[in-house]
Short mmCIF file of C-alpha atoms in Angstrom, two decimals:
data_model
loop_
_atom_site.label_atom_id
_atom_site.label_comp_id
_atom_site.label_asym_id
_atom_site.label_seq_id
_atom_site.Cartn_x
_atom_site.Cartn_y
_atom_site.Cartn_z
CA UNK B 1468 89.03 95.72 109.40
CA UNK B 1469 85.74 93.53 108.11
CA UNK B 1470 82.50 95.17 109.71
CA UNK B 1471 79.02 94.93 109.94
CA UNK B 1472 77.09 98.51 110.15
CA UNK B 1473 73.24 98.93 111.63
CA UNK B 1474 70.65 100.12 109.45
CA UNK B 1475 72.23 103.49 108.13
CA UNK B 1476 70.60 107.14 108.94
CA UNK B 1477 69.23 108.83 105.72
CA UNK B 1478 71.62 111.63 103.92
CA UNK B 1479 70.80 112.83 100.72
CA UNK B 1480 72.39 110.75 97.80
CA UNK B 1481 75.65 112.52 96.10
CA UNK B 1482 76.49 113.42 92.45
CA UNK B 1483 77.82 111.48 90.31
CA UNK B 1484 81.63 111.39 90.64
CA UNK B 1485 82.35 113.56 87.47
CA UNK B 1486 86.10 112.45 87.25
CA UNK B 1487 88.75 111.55 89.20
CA UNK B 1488 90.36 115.13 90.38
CA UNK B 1489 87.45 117.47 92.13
CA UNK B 1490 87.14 121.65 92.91
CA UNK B 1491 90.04 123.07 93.90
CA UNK B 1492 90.95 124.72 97.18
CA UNK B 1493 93.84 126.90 98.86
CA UNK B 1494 96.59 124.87 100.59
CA UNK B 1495 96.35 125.08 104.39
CA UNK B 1496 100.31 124.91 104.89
CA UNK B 1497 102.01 128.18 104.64
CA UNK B 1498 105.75 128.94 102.82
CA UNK B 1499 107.74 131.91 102.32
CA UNK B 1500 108.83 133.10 99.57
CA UNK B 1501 111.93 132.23 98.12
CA UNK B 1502 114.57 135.20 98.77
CA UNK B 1503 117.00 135.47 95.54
CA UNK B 1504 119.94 133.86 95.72
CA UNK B 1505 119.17 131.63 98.54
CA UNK B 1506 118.69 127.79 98.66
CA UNK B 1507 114.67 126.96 98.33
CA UNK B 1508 113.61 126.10 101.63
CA UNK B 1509 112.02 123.27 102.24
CA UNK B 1510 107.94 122.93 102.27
CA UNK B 1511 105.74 122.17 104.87
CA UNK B 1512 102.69 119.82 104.24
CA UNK B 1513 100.83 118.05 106.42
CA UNK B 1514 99.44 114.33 105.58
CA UNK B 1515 97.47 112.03 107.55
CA UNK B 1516 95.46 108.62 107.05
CA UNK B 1517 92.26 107.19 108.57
CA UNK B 1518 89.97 103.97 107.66
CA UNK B 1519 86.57 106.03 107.70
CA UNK B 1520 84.72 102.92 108.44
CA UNK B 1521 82.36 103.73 105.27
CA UNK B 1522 81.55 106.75 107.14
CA UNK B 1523 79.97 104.73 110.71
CA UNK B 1524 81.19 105.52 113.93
CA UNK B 1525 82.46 103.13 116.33
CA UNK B 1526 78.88 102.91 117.24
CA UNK B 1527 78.01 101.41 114.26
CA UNK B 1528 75.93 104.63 113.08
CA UNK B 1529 76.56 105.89 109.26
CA UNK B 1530 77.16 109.37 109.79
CA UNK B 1531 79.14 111.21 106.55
CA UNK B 1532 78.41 114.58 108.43
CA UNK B 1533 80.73 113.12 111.70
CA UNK B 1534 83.27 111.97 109.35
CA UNK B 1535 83.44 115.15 107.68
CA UNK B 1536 84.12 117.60 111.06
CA UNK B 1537 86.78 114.65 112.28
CA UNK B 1538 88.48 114.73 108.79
CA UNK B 1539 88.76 118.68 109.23
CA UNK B 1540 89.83 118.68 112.24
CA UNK B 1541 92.98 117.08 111.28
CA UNK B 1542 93.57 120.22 109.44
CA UNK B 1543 95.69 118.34 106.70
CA UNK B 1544 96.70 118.75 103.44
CA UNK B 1545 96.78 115.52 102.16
CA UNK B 1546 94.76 112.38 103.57
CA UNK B 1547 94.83 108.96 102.33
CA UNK B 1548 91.23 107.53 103.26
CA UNK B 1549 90.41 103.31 103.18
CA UNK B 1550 86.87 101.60 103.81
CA UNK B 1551 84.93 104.88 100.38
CA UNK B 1552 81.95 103.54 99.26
CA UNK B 1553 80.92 105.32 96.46
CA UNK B 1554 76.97 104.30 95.54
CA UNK B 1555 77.93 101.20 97.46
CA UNK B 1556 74.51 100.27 99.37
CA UNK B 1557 72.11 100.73 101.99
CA UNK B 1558 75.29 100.62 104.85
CA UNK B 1559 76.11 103.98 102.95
CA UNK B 1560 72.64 105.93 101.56
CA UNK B 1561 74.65 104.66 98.46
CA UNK B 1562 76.06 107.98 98.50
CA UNK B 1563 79.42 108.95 96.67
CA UNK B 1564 81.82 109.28 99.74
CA UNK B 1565 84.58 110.33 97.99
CA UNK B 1566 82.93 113.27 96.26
CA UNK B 1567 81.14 114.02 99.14
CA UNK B 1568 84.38 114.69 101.56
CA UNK B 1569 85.54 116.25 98.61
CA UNK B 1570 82.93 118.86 98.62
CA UNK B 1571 82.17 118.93 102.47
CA UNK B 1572 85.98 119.78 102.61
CA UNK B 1573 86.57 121.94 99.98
CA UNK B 1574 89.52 119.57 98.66
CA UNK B 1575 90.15 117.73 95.63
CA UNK B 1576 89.98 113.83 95.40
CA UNK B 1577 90.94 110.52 93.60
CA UNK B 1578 89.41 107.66 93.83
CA UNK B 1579 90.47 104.00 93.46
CA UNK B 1580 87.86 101.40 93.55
CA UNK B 1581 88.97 97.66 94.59
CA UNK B 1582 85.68 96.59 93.48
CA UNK B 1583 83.53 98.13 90.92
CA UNK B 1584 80.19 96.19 90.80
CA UNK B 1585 77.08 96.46 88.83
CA UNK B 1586 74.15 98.27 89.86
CA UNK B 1587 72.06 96.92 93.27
CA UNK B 1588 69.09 98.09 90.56
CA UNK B 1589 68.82 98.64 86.30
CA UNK B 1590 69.62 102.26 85.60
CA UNK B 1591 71.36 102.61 88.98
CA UNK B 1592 75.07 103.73 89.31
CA UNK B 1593 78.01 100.92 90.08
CA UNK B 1594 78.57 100.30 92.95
CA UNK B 1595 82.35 100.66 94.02
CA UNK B 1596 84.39 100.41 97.19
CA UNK B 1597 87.96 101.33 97.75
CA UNK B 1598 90.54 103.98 98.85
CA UNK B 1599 90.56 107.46 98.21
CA UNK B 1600 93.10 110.74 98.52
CA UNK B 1601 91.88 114.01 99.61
CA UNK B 1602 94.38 117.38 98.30
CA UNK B 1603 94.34 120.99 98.93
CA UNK B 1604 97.25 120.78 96.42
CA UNK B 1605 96.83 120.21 92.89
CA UNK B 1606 96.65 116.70 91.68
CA UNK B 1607 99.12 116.47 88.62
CA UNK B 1608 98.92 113.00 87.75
CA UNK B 1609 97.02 110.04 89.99
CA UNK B 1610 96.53 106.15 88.83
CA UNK B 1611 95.02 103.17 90.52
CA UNK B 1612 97.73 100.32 90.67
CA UNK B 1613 96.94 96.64 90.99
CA UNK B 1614 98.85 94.88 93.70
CA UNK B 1615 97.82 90.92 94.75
CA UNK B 1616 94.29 90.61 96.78
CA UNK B 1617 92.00 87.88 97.93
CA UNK B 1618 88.65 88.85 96.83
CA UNK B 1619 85.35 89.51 99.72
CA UNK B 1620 83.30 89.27 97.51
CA UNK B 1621 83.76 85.59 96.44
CA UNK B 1622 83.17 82.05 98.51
CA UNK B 1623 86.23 80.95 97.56
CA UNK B 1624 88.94 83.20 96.58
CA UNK B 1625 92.21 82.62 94.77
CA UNK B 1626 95.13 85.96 95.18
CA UNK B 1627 94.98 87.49 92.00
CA UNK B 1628 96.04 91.30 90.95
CA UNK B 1629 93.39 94.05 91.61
CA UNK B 1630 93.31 97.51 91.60
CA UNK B 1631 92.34 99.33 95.10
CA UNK B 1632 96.40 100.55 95.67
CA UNK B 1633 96.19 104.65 94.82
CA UNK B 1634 99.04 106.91 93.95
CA UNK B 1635 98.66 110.52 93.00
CA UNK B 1636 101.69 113.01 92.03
CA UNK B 1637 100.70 116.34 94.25
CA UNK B 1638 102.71 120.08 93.45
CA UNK B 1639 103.33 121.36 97.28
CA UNK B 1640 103.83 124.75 96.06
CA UNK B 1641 106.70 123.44 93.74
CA UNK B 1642 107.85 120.64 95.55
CA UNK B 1643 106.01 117.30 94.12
CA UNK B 1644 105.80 114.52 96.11
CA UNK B 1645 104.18 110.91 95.48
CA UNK B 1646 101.13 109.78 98.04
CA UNK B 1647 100.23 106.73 97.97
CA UNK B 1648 96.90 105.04 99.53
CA UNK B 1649 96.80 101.51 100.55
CA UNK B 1650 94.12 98.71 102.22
CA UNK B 1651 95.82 95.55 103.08
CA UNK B 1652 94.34 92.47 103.79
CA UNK B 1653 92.77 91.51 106.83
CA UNK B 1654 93.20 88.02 107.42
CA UNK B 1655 95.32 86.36 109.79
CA UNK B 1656 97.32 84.33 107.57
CA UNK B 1657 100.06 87.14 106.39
CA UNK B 1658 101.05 85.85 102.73
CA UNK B 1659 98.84 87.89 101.15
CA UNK B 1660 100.02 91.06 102.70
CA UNK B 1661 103.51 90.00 102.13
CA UNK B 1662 103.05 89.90 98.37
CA UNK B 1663 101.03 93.26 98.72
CA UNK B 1664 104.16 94.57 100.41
CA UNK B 1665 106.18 93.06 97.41
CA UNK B 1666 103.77 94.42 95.10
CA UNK B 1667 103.59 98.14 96.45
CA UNK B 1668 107.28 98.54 96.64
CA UNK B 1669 107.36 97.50 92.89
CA UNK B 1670 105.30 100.62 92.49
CA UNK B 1671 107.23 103.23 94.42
CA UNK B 1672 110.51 101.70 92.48
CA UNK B 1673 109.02 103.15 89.10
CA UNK B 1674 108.89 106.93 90.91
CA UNK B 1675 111.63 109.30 91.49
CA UNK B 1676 111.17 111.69 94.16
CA UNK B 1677 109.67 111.82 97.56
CA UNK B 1678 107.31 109.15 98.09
CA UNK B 1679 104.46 109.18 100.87
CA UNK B 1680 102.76 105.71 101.58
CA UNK B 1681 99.53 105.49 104.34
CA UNK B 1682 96.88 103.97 104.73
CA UNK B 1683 95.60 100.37 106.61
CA UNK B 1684 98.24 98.00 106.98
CA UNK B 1685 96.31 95.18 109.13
CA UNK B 1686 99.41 94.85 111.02
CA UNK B 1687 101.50 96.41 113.28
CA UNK B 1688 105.10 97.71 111.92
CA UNK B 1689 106.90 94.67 113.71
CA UNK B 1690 104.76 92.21 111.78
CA UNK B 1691 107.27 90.16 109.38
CA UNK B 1692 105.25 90.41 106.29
CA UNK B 1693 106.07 94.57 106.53
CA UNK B 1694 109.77 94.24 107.07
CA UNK B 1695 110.75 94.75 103.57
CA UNK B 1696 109.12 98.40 103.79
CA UNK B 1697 111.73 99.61 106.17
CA UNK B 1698 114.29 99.48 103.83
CA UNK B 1699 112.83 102.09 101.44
CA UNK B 1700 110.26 103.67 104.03
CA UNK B 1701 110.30 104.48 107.72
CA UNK B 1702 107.55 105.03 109.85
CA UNK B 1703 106.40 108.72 110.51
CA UNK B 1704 104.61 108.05 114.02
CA UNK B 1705 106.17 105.66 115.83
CA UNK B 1706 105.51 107.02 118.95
CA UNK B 1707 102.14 107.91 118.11
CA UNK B 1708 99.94 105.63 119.90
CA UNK B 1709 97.24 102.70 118.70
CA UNK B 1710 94.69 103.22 116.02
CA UNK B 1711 92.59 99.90 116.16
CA UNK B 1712 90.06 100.10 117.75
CA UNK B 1713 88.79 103.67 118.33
CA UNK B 1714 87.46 103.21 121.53
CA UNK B 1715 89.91 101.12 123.43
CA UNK B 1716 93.29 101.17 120.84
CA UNK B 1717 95.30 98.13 121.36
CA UNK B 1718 96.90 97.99 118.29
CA UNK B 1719 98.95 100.61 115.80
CA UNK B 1720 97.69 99.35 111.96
CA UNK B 1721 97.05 102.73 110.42
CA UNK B 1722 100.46 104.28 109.09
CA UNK B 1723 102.04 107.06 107.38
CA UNK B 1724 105.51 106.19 106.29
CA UNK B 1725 107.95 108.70 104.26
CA UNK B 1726 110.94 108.03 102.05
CA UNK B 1727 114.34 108.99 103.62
CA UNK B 1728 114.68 112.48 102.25
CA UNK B 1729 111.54 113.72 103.81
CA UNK B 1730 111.75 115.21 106.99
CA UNK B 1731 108.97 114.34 110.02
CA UNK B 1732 108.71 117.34 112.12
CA UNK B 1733 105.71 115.82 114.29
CA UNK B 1734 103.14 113.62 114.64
CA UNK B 1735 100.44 111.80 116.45
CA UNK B 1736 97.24 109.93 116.53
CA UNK B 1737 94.26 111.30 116.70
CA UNK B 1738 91.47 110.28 119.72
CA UNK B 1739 88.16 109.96 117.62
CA UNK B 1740 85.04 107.39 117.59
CA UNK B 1741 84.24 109.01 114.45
CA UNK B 1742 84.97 105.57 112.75
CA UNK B 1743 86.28 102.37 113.98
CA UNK B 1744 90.07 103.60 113.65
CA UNK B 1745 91.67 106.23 114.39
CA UNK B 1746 93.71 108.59 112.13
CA UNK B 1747 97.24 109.22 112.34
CA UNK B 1748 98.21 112.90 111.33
CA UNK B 1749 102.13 113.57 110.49
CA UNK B 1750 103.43 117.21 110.11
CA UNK B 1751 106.10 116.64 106.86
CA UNK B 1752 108.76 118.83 104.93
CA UNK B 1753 109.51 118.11 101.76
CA UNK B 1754 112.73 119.48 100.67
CA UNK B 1755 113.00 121.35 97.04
CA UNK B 1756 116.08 121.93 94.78
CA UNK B 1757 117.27 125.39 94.82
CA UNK B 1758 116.94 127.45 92.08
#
């Protein structure tokens, strides 16, 4: 959702984002190992999504420290995060989010930009904004997709393709899945997420495999313009509870939803005023080929 943010708190300013995939960490989900003979059994991984606000609470306060502990706490293995700045502005310290989490959490991280800007000053570094995905797993392959958006950042936009829709390829312990990270527009007129719909499902065609798509819809799962997800995805929470806003949640807009041949073994939404959303945690199995 669009927001304004008070004057932020000073943090110290992050590192350059030195690529695209960050330190490595060990995976919090557990497995077994496989016994000979037997079929693989299937792999437990948990993903979750949350609009970090640009790292402001619901009270308007940037804060990446809060973020951070309410991003743990999920205790997932793979998050889809909307609203990074990454040297972005004052709202921010112009820190690097993404690399930031990354380090706070001892996870690795992608990040997409929708906008990449020039500096705020000469000699400064760009200033970008997007969507980014947190792994404990390794990230084998990742790429920032264009789908159709209506620029904030003009007075009078036109839809046009830009980049901002993530997907990374993660190995679960031998299982590899596809996670995708999405922002959709926020307007109340609903054509333009209808051709982002259109446009993401293009996207998920190209991929074989199971395919994992969160992030901030800006509508709820009955809205029209998402229809044509539910006949590739389905929703992992539906019973999970609203998400927008974090105080007071009257609506559900923040989604996980799985390709059929995943399995949902729980999840929920999480009650946090570490942003202006709350995040939606799903416990998943992905099921491998036996050996």
């Amino acid at each position: 959702m669009k927001s304004r943010f008070r004057r932020p708190l000073r943090v110290h300013r992050a590192a350059v984002l030195a690529a695209v995939l960050l330190s490595t960490a060990a995976p919090a989900s557990a497995l077994d190992g496989d016994a000979p003979g037997a079929k693989a059994p299937a792999v437990p991984l948990r993903v979750a999504t949350y609009n970090i606000h640009a790292g402001a609470g619901a009270d308007q306060v940037f804060d990446l420290d809060r973020t951070a502990e309410a991003v743990r706490g999920l205790r997932a293995d793979v998050i889809g995060l909307q609203e990074v700045d990454v040297h972005w502005g004052a709202r921010s310290d112009f820190v690097d989010e993404a690399r930031a989490l990354a380090g706070k959490l001892g996870m690795r991280a992608y990040f997409a930009p929708i906008y990449d800007l020039d500096p705020a000053t000469p000699g400064a570094e760009r200033r970008r904004y997007g969507v980014a995905v947190l792994s404990r797993y390794p990230i084998l392959a990742a790429e920032n997709h264009e789908i159709t958006r209506l620029s904030t950042q003009t007075s009078d936009p036109v839809p046009a393709p830009a980049p901002g829709f993530a997907e990374v390829t993660v190995n679960v312990r031998g299982a590899h899945a596809h996670v995708y990270a999405t922002h959709l527009d926020y307007r109340a007129d609903p054509s333009i997420r209808a051709a982002q719909v259109d446009d993401m499902l293009e996207v998920l065609a190209a991929d074989r495999g199971p395919k994992i798509l969160v992030g901030d819809f800006n509508a709820e799962p009955t809205a029209p313009e998402l229809a044509p997800l539910w006949r590739e995805l389905r929703d992992a929470a539906p019973d999970g509870g609203g998400t927008y806003p974090a105080t007071t949640p009257v609506k559900r807009i923040d989604l996980v939803t799985v390709s059929p041949d995943i399995t949902v073994t729980g999840a929920g939404t999480v009650a946090t005023d570490a942003s202006d959303h709350r995040p939606v945690v799903t416990d998943l199995r992905l099921h491998r080929r036996g050996r």
